[in-house]
PDB file of C-alpha atoms in Angstrom:
ATOM      1  CA  MET A 939     134.427 109.065  71.088  1.00  0.00           C
ATOM      2  CA  ASN A 940     132.172 111.867  69.882  1.00  0.00           C
ATOM      3  CA  THR A 941     129.758 113.253  72.377  1.00  0.00           C
ATOM      4  CA  SER A 942     127.264 115.900  71.506  1.00  0.00           C
ATOM      5  CA  PHE A 943     124.966 117.738  73.829  1.00  0.00           C
ATOM      6  CA  HIS A 944     121.726 119.397  72.940  1.00  0.00           C
ATOM      7  CA  THR A 945     121.838 123.047  73.885  1.00  0.00           C
ATOM      8  CA  PRO A 946     118.358 124.280  74.772  1.00  0.00           C
ATOM      9  CA  ALA A 947     117.004 127.272  72.896  1.00  0.00           C
ATOM     10  CA  PRO A 948     117.140 130.518  74.804  1.00  0.00           C
ATOM     11  CA  SER A 949     114.062 131.180  76.855  1.00  0.00           C
ATOM     12  CA  GLU A 950     111.369 133.117  75.101  1.00  0.00           C
ATOM     13  CA  LEU A 951     109.834 134.092  78.409  1.00  0.00           C
ATOM     14  CA  THR A 952     110.109 137.830  78.702  1.00  0.00           C
ATOM     15  CA  HIS A 953     110.504 139.780  81.886  1.00  0.00           C
ATOM     16  CA  ALA A 954     106.792 140.646  81.557  1.00  0.00           C
ATOM     17  CA  HIS A 955     105.852 136.924  81.534  1.00  0.00           C
ATOM     18  CA  ARG A 956     107.912 136.320  84.642  1.00  0.00           C
ATOM     19  CA  GLU A 957     106.480 139.350  86.430  1.00  0.00           C
ATOM     20  CA  ALA A 958     102.931 138.276  85.564  1.00  0.00           C
ATOM     21  CA  MET A 959     103.577 134.804  86.999  1.00  0.00           C
ATOM     22  CA  ALA A 960     105.120 136.301  90.142  1.00  0.00           C
ATOM     23  CA  TYR A 961     102.131 138.619  90.561  1.00  0.00           C
ATOM     24  CA  ILE A 962      99.737 135.669  90.204  1.00  0.00           C
ATOM     25  CA  GLN A 963     101.671 133.781  92.877  1.00  0.00           C
ATOM     26  CA  GLU A 964     101.525 136.823  95.153  1.00  0.00           C
ATOM     27  CA  LEU A 965      97.755 137.064  94.611  1.00  0.00           C
ATOM     28  CA  SER A 966      97.438 133.327  95.294  1.00  0.00           C
ATOM     29  CA  ILE A 967      99.085 133.671  98.683  1.00  0.00           C
ATOM     30  CA  THR A 968      97.069 136.748  99.614  1.00  0.00           C
ATOM     31  CA  ILE A 969      93.757 135.195  98.563  1.00  0.00           C
ATOM     32  CA  THR A 970      94.495 131.924 100.358  1.00  0.00           C
ATOM     33  CA  MET A 971      95.356 133.783 103.567  1.00  0.00           C
ATOM     34  CA  GLN A 972      91.842 135.329 103.544  1.00  0.00           C
ATOM     35  CA  GLY A 973      90.436 131.856 104.286  1.00  0.00           C
ATOM     36  CA  VAL A 974      87.678 131.613 101.644  1.00  0.00           C
ATOM     37  CA  TYR A 975      89.572 130.323  98.611  1.00  0.00           C
ATOM     38  CA  CYS A 976      92.583 128.031  98.456  1.00  0.00           C
ATOM     39  CA  VAL A 977      94.657 129.031  95.424  1.00  0.00           C
ATOM     40  CA  SER A 978      97.492 127.020  93.929  1.00  0.00           C
ATOM     41  CA  ALA A 979      99.760 128.547  91.274  1.00  0.00           C
ATOM     42  CA  GLU A 980     102.678 126.647  89.806  1.00  0.00           C
ATOM     43  CA  TYR A 981     104.986 126.375  86.849  1.00  0.00           C
ATOM     44  CA  ALA A 982     104.831 122.884  85.350  1.00  0.00           C
ATOM     45  CA  GLY A 983     107.997 121.989  83.496  1.00  0.00           C
ATOM     46  CA  VAL A 984     106.489 118.919  81.837  1.00  0.00           C
ATOM     47  CA  GLY A 985     104.211 120.967  79.599  1.00  0.00           C
ATOM     48  CA  HIS A 986     106.015 124.293  80.010  1.00  0.00           C
ATOM     49  CA  GLY A 987     102.847 125.740  81.403  1.00  0.00           C
ATOM     50  CA  PHE A 988     101.632 127.799  84.314  1.00  0.00           C
ATOM     51  CA  ARG A 989      98.654 126.368  86.180  1.00  0.00           C
ATOM     52  CA  VAL A 990      96.338 128.005  88.665  1.00  0.00           C
ATOM     53  CA  ASN A 991      93.648 126.143  90.601  1.00  0.00           C
ATOM     54  CA  VAL A 992      91.103 127.759  92.885  1.00  0.00           C
ATOM     55  CA  LEU A 993      89.307 125.665  95.478  1.00  0.00           C
ATOM     56  CA  LEU A 994      86.905 126.646  98.239  1.00  0.00           C
ATOM     57  CA  PHE A 995      88.053 125.916 101.790  1.00  0.00           C
ATOM     58  CA  SER A 996      84.419 125.061 102.662  1.00  0.00           C
ATOM     59  CA  GLU A 997      84.497 122.306 100.026  1.00  0.00           C
ATOM     60  CA  LEU A 998      87.902 121.015 101.092  1.00  0.00           C
ATOM     61  CA  VAL A 999      86.514 120.384 104.577  1.00  0.00           C
ATOM     62  CA  LYS A1000      83.949 118.095 102.911  1.00  0.00           C
ATOM     63  CA  GLU A1001      86.791 116.366 101.031  1.00  0.00           C
ATOM     64  CA  ASN A1002      85.568 117.764  97.726  1.00  0.00           C
ATOM     65  CA  PHE A1003      88.812 118.460  95.884  1.00  0.00           C
ATOM     66  CA  LYS A1004      87.224 119.587  92.617  1.00  0.00           C
ATOM     67  CA  ALA A1005      88.589 122.951  91.528  1.00  0.00           C
ATOM     68  CA  HIS A1006      86.177 125.870  91.667  1.00  0.00           C
ATOM     69  CA  GLN A1007      88.179 127.444  88.824  1.00  0.00           C
ATOM     70  CA  SER A1008      91.179 126.190  86.888  1.00  0.00           C
ATOM     71  CA  PHE A1009      93.480 127.972  84.444  1.00  0.00           C
ATOM     72  CA  THR A1010      96.351 126.665  82.321  1.00  0.00           C
ATOM     73  CA  VAL A1011      98.570 128.968  80.281  1.00  0.00           C
ATOM     74  CA  TYR A1012     101.026 127.345  77.886  1.00  0.00           C
ATOM     75  CA  LEU A1013     104.186 129.398  77.759  1.00  0.00           C
ATOM     76  CA  PRO A1014     106.345 130.227  74.744  1.00  0.00           C
ATOM     77  CA  GLY A1015     109.646 128.529  74.151  1.00  0.00           C
ATOM     78  CA  LEU A1016     109.265 124.782  73.852  1.00  0.00           C
ATOM     79  CA  GLU A1017     106.530 124.180  71.311  1.00  0.00           C
ATOM     80  CA  ARG A1018     105.903 126.215  68.155  1.00  0.00           C
ATOM     81  CA  TRP A1019     102.149 126.071  68.703  1.00  0.00           C
ATOM     82  CA  ALA A1020     102.215 127.268  72.296  1.00  0.00           C
ATOM     83  CA  GLY A1021     102.485 130.578  74.013  1.00  0.00           C
ATOM     84  CA  HIS A1022     101.565 133.098  71.365  1.00  0.00           C
ATOM     85  CA  ASN A1023      99.048 134.794  73.657  1.00  0.00           C
ATOM     86  CA  ALA A1024     100.599 133.728  76.953  1.00  0.00           C
ATOM     87  CA  LEU A1025     101.142 137.205  78.353  1.00  0.00           C
ATOM     88  CA  GLU A1026      97.541 138.215  77.665  1.00  0.00           C
ATOM     89  CA  GLU A1027      96.311 134.938  79.171  1.00  0.00           C
ATOM     90  CA  LEU A1028      98.433 135.463  82.306  1.00  0.00           C
ATOM     91  CA  GLN A1029      97.022 138.976  82.646  1.00  0.00           C
ATOM     92  CA  ALA A1030      93.474 137.592  82.319  1.00  0.00           C
ATOM     93  CA  VAL A1031      94.176 135.060  85.081  1.00  0.00           C
ATOM     94  CA  ALA A1032      95.477 137.880  87.284  1.00  0.00           C
ATOM     95  CA  ARG A1033      92.261 139.853  86.697  1.00  0.00           C
ATOM     96  CA  GLU A1034      90.177 136.809  87.691  1.00  0.00           C
ATOM     97  CA  LEU A1035      92.210 136.434  90.873  1.00  0.00           C
ATOM     98  CA  GLU A1036      91.874 140.141  91.652  1.00  0.00           C
ATOM     99  CA  THR A1037      88.096 139.632  91.512  1.00  0.00           C
ATOM    100  CA  LEU A1038      88.357 136.694  93.925  1.00  0.00           C
ATOM    101  CA  LEU A1039      90.490 138.804  96.256  1.00  0.00           C
ATOM    102  CA  ALA A1040      87.785 141.469  96.350  1.00  0.00           C
ATOM    103  CA  ILE A1041      85.153 138.811  97.131  1.00  0.00           C
ATOM    104  CA  ALA A1042      87.335 137.207  99.812  1.00  0.00           C
ATOM    105  CA  GLN A1043      87.784 140.615 101.438  1.00  0.00           C
ATOM    106  CA  GLY A1044      84.028 141.060 101.605  1.00  0.00           C
ATOM    107  CA  GLY A1045      83.577 143.011  98.396  1.00  0.00           C
ATOM    108  CA  VAL A1046      81.330 142.392  95.440  1.00  0.00           C
ATOM    109  CA  ALA A1047      82.521 141.022  92.121  1.00  0.00           C
TER     110      ALA A1047
END
């Protein structure tokens, strides 16, 4: 009996990609703890993407679950067409969240 196993290609996610995603998750927690925005950040293995959704707590109370802002970054590694600008896109998401953090802390965007 011959059995062959597919060996996945090595990850093309660099340390910088991983640090950017970790920083976004850290921002998500910090922003959510301020009580204005509810931020969800997650890696989705199905599409090999990183998704961030921003909702307003005031809207959640009204059972309005529509995202105030939503970002999806397709990461390199699984699809040839995906991820070429992923690091820059992750950094842009982080900048958007930094702006929300300033607003949540009473600052001006």
